[in-house]
PDB file of C-alpha atoms in Angstrom:
ATOM      1  CA  MET A 617      50.481 -29.636 -19.270  1.00 48.00           C
ATOM      2  CA  SER A 618      48.763 -28.076 -20.734  1.00 60.00           C
ATOM      3  CA  LYS A 619      45.744 -30.773 -20.858  1.00 60.00           C
ATOM      4  CA  LEU A 620      45.958 -30.230 -16.899  1.00 61.00           C
ATOM      5  CA  GLY A 621      45.387 -27.195 -17.320  1.00 65.00           C
ATOM      6  CA  ALA A 622      42.723 -27.203 -19.501  1.00 67.00           C
ATOM      7  CA  ILE A 623      40.723 -29.197 -17.176  1.00 68.00           C
ATOM      8  CA  GLY A 624      41.741 -27.192 -14.639  1.00 66.00           C
ATOM      9  CA  ARG A 625      39.854 -24.867 -16.247  1.00 68.00           C
ATOM     10  CA  GLY A 626      36.893 -26.285 -17.353  1.00 69.00           C
ATOM     11  CA  LEU A 627      36.305 -27.362 -13.565  1.00 70.00           C
ATOM     12  CA  TYR A 628      36.768 -23.794 -12.658  1.00 69.00           C
ATOM     13  CA  SER A 629      34.445 -22.717 -14.771  1.00 74.00           C
ATOM     14  CA  LEU A 630      31.875 -25.771 -14.074  1.00 72.00           C
ATOM     15  CA  VAL A 631      32.193 -24.279 -10.238  1.00 72.00           C
ATOM     16  CA  ALA A 632      31.667 -20.857 -11.462  1.00 72.00           C
ATOM     17  CA  LEU A 633      28.383 -21.797 -13.471  1.00 73.00           C
ATOM     18  CA  LEU A 634      26.835 -23.979 -10.548  1.00 71.00           C
ATOM     19  CA  VAL A 635      28.016 -21.308  -7.601  1.00 70.00           C
ATOM     20  CA  ASN A 636      26.133 -18.657  -9.989  1.00 69.00           C
ATOM     21  CA  VAL A 637      22.898 -20.554 -10.605  1.00 65.00           C
ATOM     22  CA  VAL A 638      22.705 -21.554  -6.702  1.00 64.00           C
ATOM     23  CA  LEU A 639      22.630 -17.955  -6.057  1.00 63.00           C
ATOM     24  CA  ARG A 640      20.338 -16.613  -8.881  1.00 62.00           C
ATOM     25  CA  VAL A 641      18.396 -19.436  -7.709  1.00 58.00           C
ATOM     26  CA  GLY A 642      18.362 -17.964  -4.111  1.00 58.00           C
ATOM     27  CA  LEU A 643      18.374 -14.944  -4.881  1.00 54.00           C
ATOM     28  CA  HIS A 644      14.876 -15.394  -6.302  1.00 53.00           C
ATOM     29  CA  VAL A 645      13.759 -17.524  -3.733  1.00 53.00           C
ATOM     30  CA  ALA A 646      14.677 -15.588  -0.922  1.00 51.00           C
ATOM     31  CA  LEU A 647      13.164 -12.283  -3.054  1.00 50.00           C
ATOM     32  CA  VAL A 648       9.450 -14.203  -3.394  1.00 51.00           C
ATOM     33  CA  ALA A 649      10.300 -14.989   0.684  1.00 50.00           C
ATOM     34  CA  GLY A 650      10.587 -11.008   1.345  1.00 49.00           C
ATOM     35  CA  VAL A 651       7.418 -10.112  -0.937  1.00 49.00           C
ATOM     36  CA  GLY A 652       5.397 -13.059   0.932  1.00 50.00           C
ATOM     37  CA  VAL A 653       6.372 -11.606   4.348  1.00 49.00           C
ATOM     38  CA  SER A 654       6.011  -8.445   3.090  1.00 49.00           C
ATOM     39  CA  VAL A 655       1.932  -9.074   2.471  1.00 50.00           C
ATOM     40  CA  HIS A 656       1.112 -10.989   5.527  1.00 51.00           C
ATOM     41  CA  GLU A 657       2.839  -8.056   7.797  1.00 50.00           C
ATOM     42  CA  ALA A 658       1.130  -5.164   5.760  1.00 50.00           C
ATOM     43  CA  TYR A 659      -2.091  -7.017   6.260  1.00 53.00           C
ATOM     44  CA  LYS A 660      -1.677  -7.892   9.927  1.00 53.00           C
ATOM     45  CA  PHE A 661      -0.910  -4.431  10.556  1.00 48.00           C
ATOM     46  CA  SER A 662      -3.768  -3.017   8.848  1.00 51.00           C
ATOM     47  CA  LYS A 663      -6.321  -5.427  10.232  1.00 52.00           C
ATOM     48  CA  SER A 664      -4.796  -4.682  13.990  1.00 51.00           C
ATOM     49  CA  SER A 665      -4.804  -0.744  13.015  1.00 48.00           C
ATOM     50  CA  GLY A 666      -8.580  -1.041  12.094  1.00 49.00           C
ATOM     51  CA  VAL A 667      -8.140   0.412   8.285  1.00 47.00           C
ATOM     52  CA  LEU A 668     -10.127  -2.336   7.369  1.00 47.00           C
ATOM     53  CA  GLN A 669     -12.684  -3.052   9.300  1.00 48.00           C
ATOM     54  CA  ARG A 670     -14.165   0.789   7.951  1.00 63.00           C
ATOM     55  CA  LYS A 671     -17.114   0.058   6.392  1.00 71.00           C
ATOM     56  CA  GLU A 672     -16.726   2.784   3.824  1.00 73.00           C
ATOM     57  CA  VAL A 673     -13.511   1.040   2.777  1.00 75.00           C
ATOM     58  CA  LEU A 674     -14.438  -2.625   2.593  1.00 81.00           C
ATOM     59  CA  ASP A 675     -17.545  -1.305   0.656  1.00 83.00           C
ATOM     60  CA  VAL A 676     -15.501   0.729  -2.092  1.00 84.00           C
ATOM     61  CA  ILE A 677     -12.838  -1.746  -2.061  1.00 86.00           C
ATOM     62  CA  TYR A 678     -15.556  -5.256  -2.376  1.00 86.00           C
ATOM     63  CA  TRP A 679     -17.724  -3.729  -4.586  1.00 87.00           C
ATOM     64  CA  ARG A 680     -20.688  -3.629  -3.146  1.00 87.00           C
ATOM     65  CA  ASP A 681     -21.488  -0.372  -4.837  1.00 86.00           C
ATOM     66  CA  PRO A 682     -20.303  -1.041  -8.684  1.00 88.00           C
ATOM     67  CA  LYS A 683     -20.809   2.254  -9.831  1.00 88.00           C
ATOM     68  CA  LYS A 684     -19.349   4.106  -7.109  1.00 87.00           C
ATOM     69  CA  SER A 685     -16.080   1.596  -6.699  1.00 87.00           C
ATOM     70  CA  ALA A 686     -16.277   2.399 -10.823  1.00 88.00           C
ATOM     71  CA  ILE A 687     -15.639   6.073 -10.531  1.00 89.00           C
ATOM     72  CA  VAL A 688     -13.383   5.566  -7.919  1.00 86.00           C
ATOM     73  CA  LEU A 689     -11.158   3.113  -9.471  1.00 87.00           C
ATOM     74  CA  SER A 690     -10.853   5.507 -12.997  1.00 88.00           C
ATOM     75  CA  LEU A 691     -10.333   8.938 -10.967  1.00 87.00           C
ATOM     76  CA  ALA A 692      -7.539   7.474  -8.666  1.00 87.00           C
ATOM     77  CA  LEU A 693      -6.368   5.769 -12.556  1.00 87.00           C
ATOM     78  CA  LEU A 694      -6.648   9.212 -14.344  1.00 86.00           C
ATOM     79  CA  ALA A 695      -4.860  11.161 -11.346  1.00 84.00           C
ATOM     80  CA  LEU A 696      -2.059   8.517 -11.573  1.00 85.00           C
ATOM     81  CA  PHE A 697      -1.537   9.181 -15.197  1.00 85.00           C
ATOM     82  CA  ILE A 698      -1.774  12.979 -14.780  1.00 84.00           C
ATOM     83  CA  LEU A 699       0.612  12.713 -12.168  1.00 82.00           C
ATOM     84  CA  ALA A 700       2.601  10.664 -13.889  1.00 83.00           C
ATOM     85  CA  LYS A 701       3.068  12.828 -17.056  1.00 84.00           C
ATOM     86  CA  TYR A 702       2.684  16.574 -15.327  1.00 83.00           C
ATOM     87  CA  PRO A 703       3.944  17.793 -11.942  1.00 86.00           C
ATOM     88  CA  LEU A 704       1.954  18.810  -9.491  1.00 82.00           C
ATOM     89  CA  LEU A 705       2.276  21.907  -9.512  1.00 88.00           C
ATOM     90  CA  THR A 706       1.464  22.228 -13.335  1.00 87.00           C
ATOM     91  CA  VAL A 707      -2.137  20.131 -12.594  1.00 84.00           C
ATOM     92  CA  VAL A 708      -3.299  22.084  -9.899  1.00 86.00           C
ATOM     93  CA  THR A 709      -3.067  25.210 -11.419  1.00 91.00           C
ATOM     94  CA  TYR A 710      -4.448  24.285 -14.870  1.00 88.00           C
ATOM     95  CA  SER A 711      -7.041  22.667 -12.688  1.00 86.00           C
ATOM     96  CA  LEU A 712      -7.497  25.567 -11.189  1.00 89.00           C
ATOM     97  CA  LEU A 713      -7.350  28.392 -13.900  1.00 91.00           C
ATOM     98  CA  LEU A 714     -10.086  25.431 -15.878  1.00 89.00           C
ATOM     99  CA  ALA A 715     -12.571  26.251 -13.670  1.00 89.00           C
ATOM    100  CA  LEU A 716     -11.934  29.814 -13.287  1.00 91.00           C
ATOM    101  CA  GLY A 717     -12.192  30.259 -16.650  1.00 91.00           C
ATOM    102  CA  ALA A 718     -15.165  27.874 -17.287  1.00 90.00           C
ATOM    103  CA  ALA A 719     -16.895  30.001 -14.123  1.00 90.00           C
ATOM    104  CA  ALA A 720     -16.322  33.188 -16.069  1.00 91.00           C
ATOM    105  CA  GLY A 721     -16.968  31.738 -18.988  1.00 91.00           C
ATOM    106  CA  PHE A 722     -20.519  30.693 -17.824  1.00 89.00           C
ATOM    107  CA  ARG A 723     -21.065  34.153 -15.444  1.00 89.00           C
ATOM    108  CA  VAL A 724     -20.654  36.126 -18.864  1.00 89.00           C
ATOM    109  CA  PHE A 725     -23.002  34.588 -20.630  1.00 88.00           C
ATOM    110  CA  LYS A 726     -25.652  34.687 -18.090  1.00 86.00           C
ATOM    111  CA  LYS A 727     -24.894  38.158 -18.075  1.00 86.00           C
ATOM    112  CA  ILE A 728     -25.418  38.906 -21.604  1.00 87.00           C
ATOM    113  CA  GLU A 729     -28.556  36.178 -21.787  1.00 84.00           C
ATOM    114  CA  ALA A 730     -30.171  38.936 -18.810  1.00 85.00           C
ATOM    115  CA  GLN A 731     -29.646  42.098 -20.749  1.00 84.00           C
ATOM    116  CA  ILE A 732     -31.326  40.288 -24.119  1.00 85.00           C
ATOM    117  CA  LYS A 733     -34.415  39.673 -22.201  1.00 81.00           C
ATOM    118  CA  LYS A 734     -34.235  43.048 -19.899  1.00 80.00           C
ATOM    119  CA  THR A 735     -34.267  40.225 -16.888  1.00 81.00           C
ATOM    120  CA  ASP A 736     -32.634  40.749 -13.386  1.00 79.00           C
ATOM    121  CA  ALA A 737     -29.058  39.007 -13.621  1.00 74.00           C
ATOM    122  CA  GLU A 738     -28.809  36.723 -10.664  1.00 81.00           C
ATOM    123  CA  HIS A 739     -25.428  35.236 -10.234  1.00 82.00           C
ATOM    124  CA  PRO A 740     -25.480  32.086 -11.175  1.00 82.00           C
ATOM    125  CA  PHE A 741     -23.710  30.727  -8.327  1.00 83.00           C
ATOM    126  CA  SER A 742     -25.438  32.095  -5.529  1.00 83.00           C
ATOM    127  CA  GLU A 743     -26.585  28.350  -4.478  1.00 83.00           C
ATOM    128  CA  ILE A 744     -22.880  27.536  -4.366  1.00 81.00           C
ATOM    129  CA  LEU A 745     -21.632  30.649  -2.471  1.00 81.00           C
ATOM    130  CA  ALA A 746     -24.377  30.550   0.057  1.00 83.00           C
ATOM    131  CA  THR A 747     -23.540  26.375   0.675  1.00 81.00           C
ATOM    132  CA  ASP A 748     -21.727  26.766   3.938  1.00 78.00           C
ATOM    133  CA  LEU A 749     -18.182  24.903   3.431  1.00 75.00           C
ATOM    134  CA  SER A 750     -16.881  24.817   6.901  1.00 78.00           C
ATOM    135  CA  LEU A 751     -15.861  21.080   7.897  1.00 73.00           C
ATOM    136  CA  PRO A 752     -18.163  20.009  11.275  1.00 77.00           C
ATOM    137  CA  GLN A 753     -15.049  20.006  14.471  1.00 81.00           C
ATOM    138  CA  GLU A 754     -16.557  16.443  15.458  1.00 83.00           C
ATOM    139  CA  LYS A 755     -15.676  14.195  12.434  1.00 77.00           C
ATOM    140  CA  VAL A 756     -12.322  16.810  11.711  1.00 77.00           C
ATOM    141  CA  HIS A 757     -11.772  15.728  15.654  1.00 82.00           C
ATOM    142  CA  ALA A 758     -12.245  11.639  15.158  1.00 81.00           C
ATOM    143  CA  GLN A 759     -10.121  11.578  12.077  1.00 78.00           C
ATOM    144  CA  ALA A 760      -7.082  13.489  13.344  1.00 84.00           C
ATOM    145  CA  ASP A 761      -7.845  10.856  16.466  1.00 85.00           C
ATOM    146  CA  VAL A 762      -7.716   8.127  13.890  1.00 82.00           C
ATOM    147  CA  PHE A 763      -4.877   9.408  11.749  1.00 84.00           C
ATOM    148  CA  VAL A 764      -2.792   9.753  15.199  1.00 89.00           C
ATOM    149  CA  GLU A 765      -4.169   6.349  16.240  1.00 88.00           C
ATOM    150  CA  HIS A 766      -2.542   4.677  13.057  1.00 85.00           C
ATOM    151  CA  ALA A 767       0.336   7.090  13.131  1.00 88.00           C
ATOM    152  CA  THR A 768       1.182   6.132  16.729  1.00 92.00           C
ATOM    153  CA  LEU A 769       1.157   2.800  15.934  1.00 89.00           C
ATOM    154  CA  ALA A 770       3.059   2.747  12.945  1.00 88.00           C
ATOM    155  CA  ALA A 771       5.836   5.061  15.025  1.00 91.00           C
ATOM    156  CA  ASN A 772       6.018   1.905  17.685  1.00 92.00           C
ATOM    157  CA  LYS A 773       6.066  -0.950  15.460  1.00 89.00           C
ATOM    158  CA  LEU A 774       9.192   1.034  13.011  1.00 89.00           C
ATOM    159  CA  LYS A 775      10.812   1.352  16.230  1.00 91.00           C
ATOM    160  CA  LYS A 776      10.621  -2.504  17.670  1.00 88.00           C
ATOM    161  CA  LEU A 777      11.557  -3.685  14.341  1.00 86.00           C
ATOM    162  CA  VAL A 778      15.083  -0.894  14.107  1.00 89.00           C
ATOM    163  CA  PHE A 779      15.929  -1.372  17.551  1.00 89.00           C
ATOM    164  CA  VAL A 780      15.750  -5.294  16.926  1.00 83.00           C
ATOM    165  CA  GLU A 781      13.123  -5.771  19.858  1.00 83.00           C
ATOM    166  CA  SER A 782      12.808  -9.150  18.682  1.00 80.00           C
ATOM    167  CA  PRO A 783      15.499 -10.302  16.649  1.00 79.00           C
ATOM    168  CA  PHE A 784      13.397 -12.605  14.934  1.00 76.00           C
ATOM    169  CA  GLU A 785      10.202 -10.402  13.654  1.00 80.00           C
ATOM    170  CA  SER A 786      13.777  -7.939  12.791  1.00 83.00           C
ATOM    171  CA  LEU A 787      15.013 -10.218  10.674  1.00 81.00           C
ATOM    172  CA  LYS A 788      12.256 -10.521   8.530  1.00 80.00           C
ATOM    173  CA  PHE A 789      11.625  -6.695   7.914  1.00 85.00           C
ATOM    174  CA  GLY A 790      15.105  -6.284   7.156  1.00 86.00           C
ATOM    175  CA  LEU A 791      14.631  -9.038   4.310  1.00 84.00           C
ATOM    176  CA  VAL A 792      11.079  -7.260   3.273  1.00 82.00           C
ATOM    177  CA  LEU A 793      13.651  -3.961   3.030  1.00 85.00           C
ATOM    178  CA  TRP A 794      16.214  -6.247   1.044  1.00 86.00           C
ATOM    179  CA  SER A 795      13.776  -8.286  -1.647  1.00 82.00           C
ATOM    180  CA  LEU A 796      11.997  -3.987  -1.890  1.00 81.00           C
ATOM    181  CA  THR A 797      15.364  -2.761  -3.219  1.00 84.00           C
ATOM    182  CA  TYR A 798      15.563  -5.277  -5.944  1.00 82.00           C
ATOM    183  CA  ILE A 799      11.752  -4.726  -6.661  1.00 81.00           C
ATOM    184  CA  ALA A 800      12.822  -0.963  -7.129  1.00 80.00           C
ATOM    185  CA  SER A 801      15.464  -1.786  -9.099  1.00 83.00           C
ATOM    186  CA  TRP A 802      13.131  -3.510 -11.585  1.00 83.00           C
ATOM    187  CA  PHE A 803       9.443  -1.679 -11.558  1.00 81.00           C
ATOM    188  CA  SER A 804       9.417   2.155 -11.719  1.00 80.00           C
ATOM    189  CA  GLY A 805       7.173   4.090  -9.344  1.00 79.00           C
ATOM    190  CA  PHE A 806       4.633   4.580 -11.377  1.00 82.00           C
ATOM    191  CA  THR A 807       4.353   1.497 -12.200  1.00 85.00           C
ATOM    192  CA  LEU A 808       4.714  -0.266  -8.662  1.00 84.00           C
ATOM    193  CA  ALA A 809       1.384   2.792  -7.903  1.00 85.00           C
ATOM    194  CA  ILE A 810      -0.784   1.022 -10.600  1.00 88.00           C
ATOM    195  CA  LEU A 811       0.019  -2.138  -9.589  1.00 87.00           C
ATOM    196  CA  GLY A 812      -0.663  -1.819  -6.339  1.00 87.00           C
ATOM    197  CA  LEU A 813      -4.248   0.293  -6.869  1.00 87.00           C
ATOM    198  CA  VAL A 814      -5.584  -2.587  -9.224  1.00 89.00           C
ATOM    199  CA  GLY A 815      -3.829  -5.007  -6.807  1.00 88.00           C
ATOM    200  CA  VAL A 816      -6.364  -3.484  -3.669  1.00 87.00           C
ATOM    201  CA  PHE A 817      -9.721  -3.534  -6.325  1.00 88.00           C
ATOM    202  CA  SER A 818      -9.210  -7.062  -7.283  1.00 89.00           C
ATOM    203  CA  VAL A 819      -7.461  -9.154  -4.853  1.00 87.00           C
ATOM    204  CA  PRO A 820      -9.567  -8.600  -2.037  1.00 86.00           C
ATOM    205  CA  LYS A 821     -13.097  -9.242  -4.624  1.00 87.00           C
ATOM    206  CA  VAL A 822     -11.385 -12.325  -5.543  1.00 89.00           C
ATOM    207  CA  TYR A 823     -10.695 -13.501  -2.583  1.00 86.00           C
ATOM    208  CA  GLU A 824     -13.903 -13.187  -0.624  1.00 86.00           C
ATOM    209  CA  SER A 825     -15.865 -14.887  -4.009  1.00 87.00           C
ATOM    210  CA  ASN A 826     -13.415 -17.553  -3.628  1.00 89.00           C
ATOM    211  CA  GLN A 827     -12.490 -18.172   0.148  1.00 85.00           C
ATOM    212  CA  GLU A 828     -13.491 -21.293   0.522  1.00 88.00           C
ATOM    213  CA  ALA A 829     -11.039 -22.923  -1.937  1.00 88.00           C
ATOM    214  CA  ILE A 830      -8.478 -20.013  -1.163  1.00 87.00           C
ATOM    215  CA  ASP A 831      -8.847 -20.431   2.962  1.00 86.00           C
ATOM    216  CA  PRO A 832      -6.848 -24.502   2.825  1.00 88.00           C
ATOM    217  CA  HIS A 833      -3.984 -23.130   1.217  1.00 86.00           C
ATOM    218  CA  LEU A 834      -3.787 -20.248   3.310  1.00 83.00           C
ATOM    219  CA  ALA A 835      -3.777 -22.313   6.639  1.00 86.00           C
ATOM    220  CA  THR A 836      -1.545 -24.614   5.020  1.00 88.00           C
ATOM    221  CA  ILE A 837       1.097 -21.697   4.832  1.00 84.00           C
ATOM    222  CA  SER A 838       0.520 -20.655   7.658  1.00 81.00           C
ATOM    223  CA  GLY A 839       1.374 -24.203   9.186  1.00 85.00           C
ATOM    224  CA  HIS A 840       4.783 -23.907   7.172  1.00 82.00           C
ATOM    225  CA  LEU A 841       5.740 -21.107   8.736  1.00 76.00           C
ATOM    226  CA  LYS A 842       4.420 -21.575  11.865  1.00 81.00           C
ATOM    227  CA  ASN A 843       6.626 -24.938  11.553  1.00 83.00           C
ATOM    228  CA  VAL A 844       9.696 -22.906  10.145  1.00 78.00           C
ATOM    229  CA  GLN A 845       9.658 -20.263  12.861  1.00 74.00           C
ATOM    230  CA  ASN A 846       9.157 -23.032  15.642  1.00 79.00           C
ATOM    231  CA  LEU A 847      12.586 -24.580  14.611  1.00 79.00           C
ATOM    232  CA  ILE A 848      14.385 -21.467  13.803  1.00 73.00           C
ATOM    233  CA  ASP A 849      13.467 -20.578  18.051  1.00 72.00           C
ATOM    234  CA  GLU A 850      14.921 -24.438  18.584  1.00 77.00           C
ATOM    235  CA  LYS A 851      18.282 -23.937  16.782  1.00 72.00           C
ATOM    236  CA  LEU A 852      18.508 -19.972  17.223  1.00 70.00           C
ATOM    237  CA  PRO A 853      17.128 -19.440  20.255  1.00 70.00           C
ATOM    238  CA  PHE A 854      18.952 -16.072  20.789  1.00 64.00           C
ATOM    239  CA  LEU A 855      16.777 -15.098  18.287  1.00 61.00           C
ATOM    240  CA  ARG A 856      13.719 -14.891  20.216  1.00 61.00           C
ATOM    241  CA  SER A 857      12.820 -11.714  21.765  1.00 55.00           C
ATOM    242  CA  ALA A 858      14.447 -10.984  24.729  1.00 53.00           C
ATOM    243  CA  PRO A 859      11.602 -10.118  27.883  1.00 49.00           C
ATOM    244  CA  VAL A 860      11.669  -6.599  28.537  1.00 47.00           C
ATOM    245  CA  ALA A 861      12.617  -5.947  32.114  1.00 42.00           C
ATOM    246  CA  ALA A 862       9.739  -3.448  33.205  1.00 43.00           C
ATOM    247  CA  GLU A 863       7.418  -6.130  32.338  1.00 45.00           C
ATOM    248  CA  GLU A 864       9.061  -8.870  34.512  1.00 44.00           C
ATOM    249  CA  LYS A 865       8.934  -5.888  37.553  1.00 45.00           C
ATOM    250  CA  LYS A 866       5.649  -5.966  36.590  1.00 45.00           C
ATOM    251  CA  ASP A 867       5.525  -9.501  36.989  1.00 47.00           C
ATOM    252  CA  GLN A 868       6.889  -9.605  39.924  1.00 47.00           C
TER     253      GLN A 868
END
């Protein structure tokens, strides 16, 4: 009886080990797939919304002017490090206090210098004070229109995903959200922000420099994804997006 019990416990341990291994492998495969789908969907959204079509953004991301791109990246990293260590209100107040102290000290210095030299004391910041800081209404309206357009596109896309217009697309969205829960548990928000910022300034340039070698692999992956989607549509037709009644009436 003891031998049978030992054999039973051994088989139970072996089955538990196999199930554990299968679950872990499945978890990591699903996580990688979720991250890949999220990156692909983010790229499609940014491309369709016109964010990647802006010349100013492309010039900075693709390092057209290395000096300008380096300055933007350095300032962004510095801002992230400062905001990660200090509260936003502290950063703003101390920055303004530093600017106020420097300006006041410089004006007092110029005042004393004028008294010593017996000259008229002009305001050292007269040119800055005379500068008109009003924003052009046309540019403000244009930027507001772009923001509203992107926000509307994102809201409509989120509405379709959350309310399951297309079951397959909502399933991918759920996989992305599920994978992000694990990423959030592994990395802090600061780490993700740093990785995202470095990725924005490195991945597009690497792709541009090695596009001929990367495109065939991307085409192969895209073909596999389309085959998987076609197979799912064939085997699980209920996951296809149902036609909208309003669109059917228009077609009729």
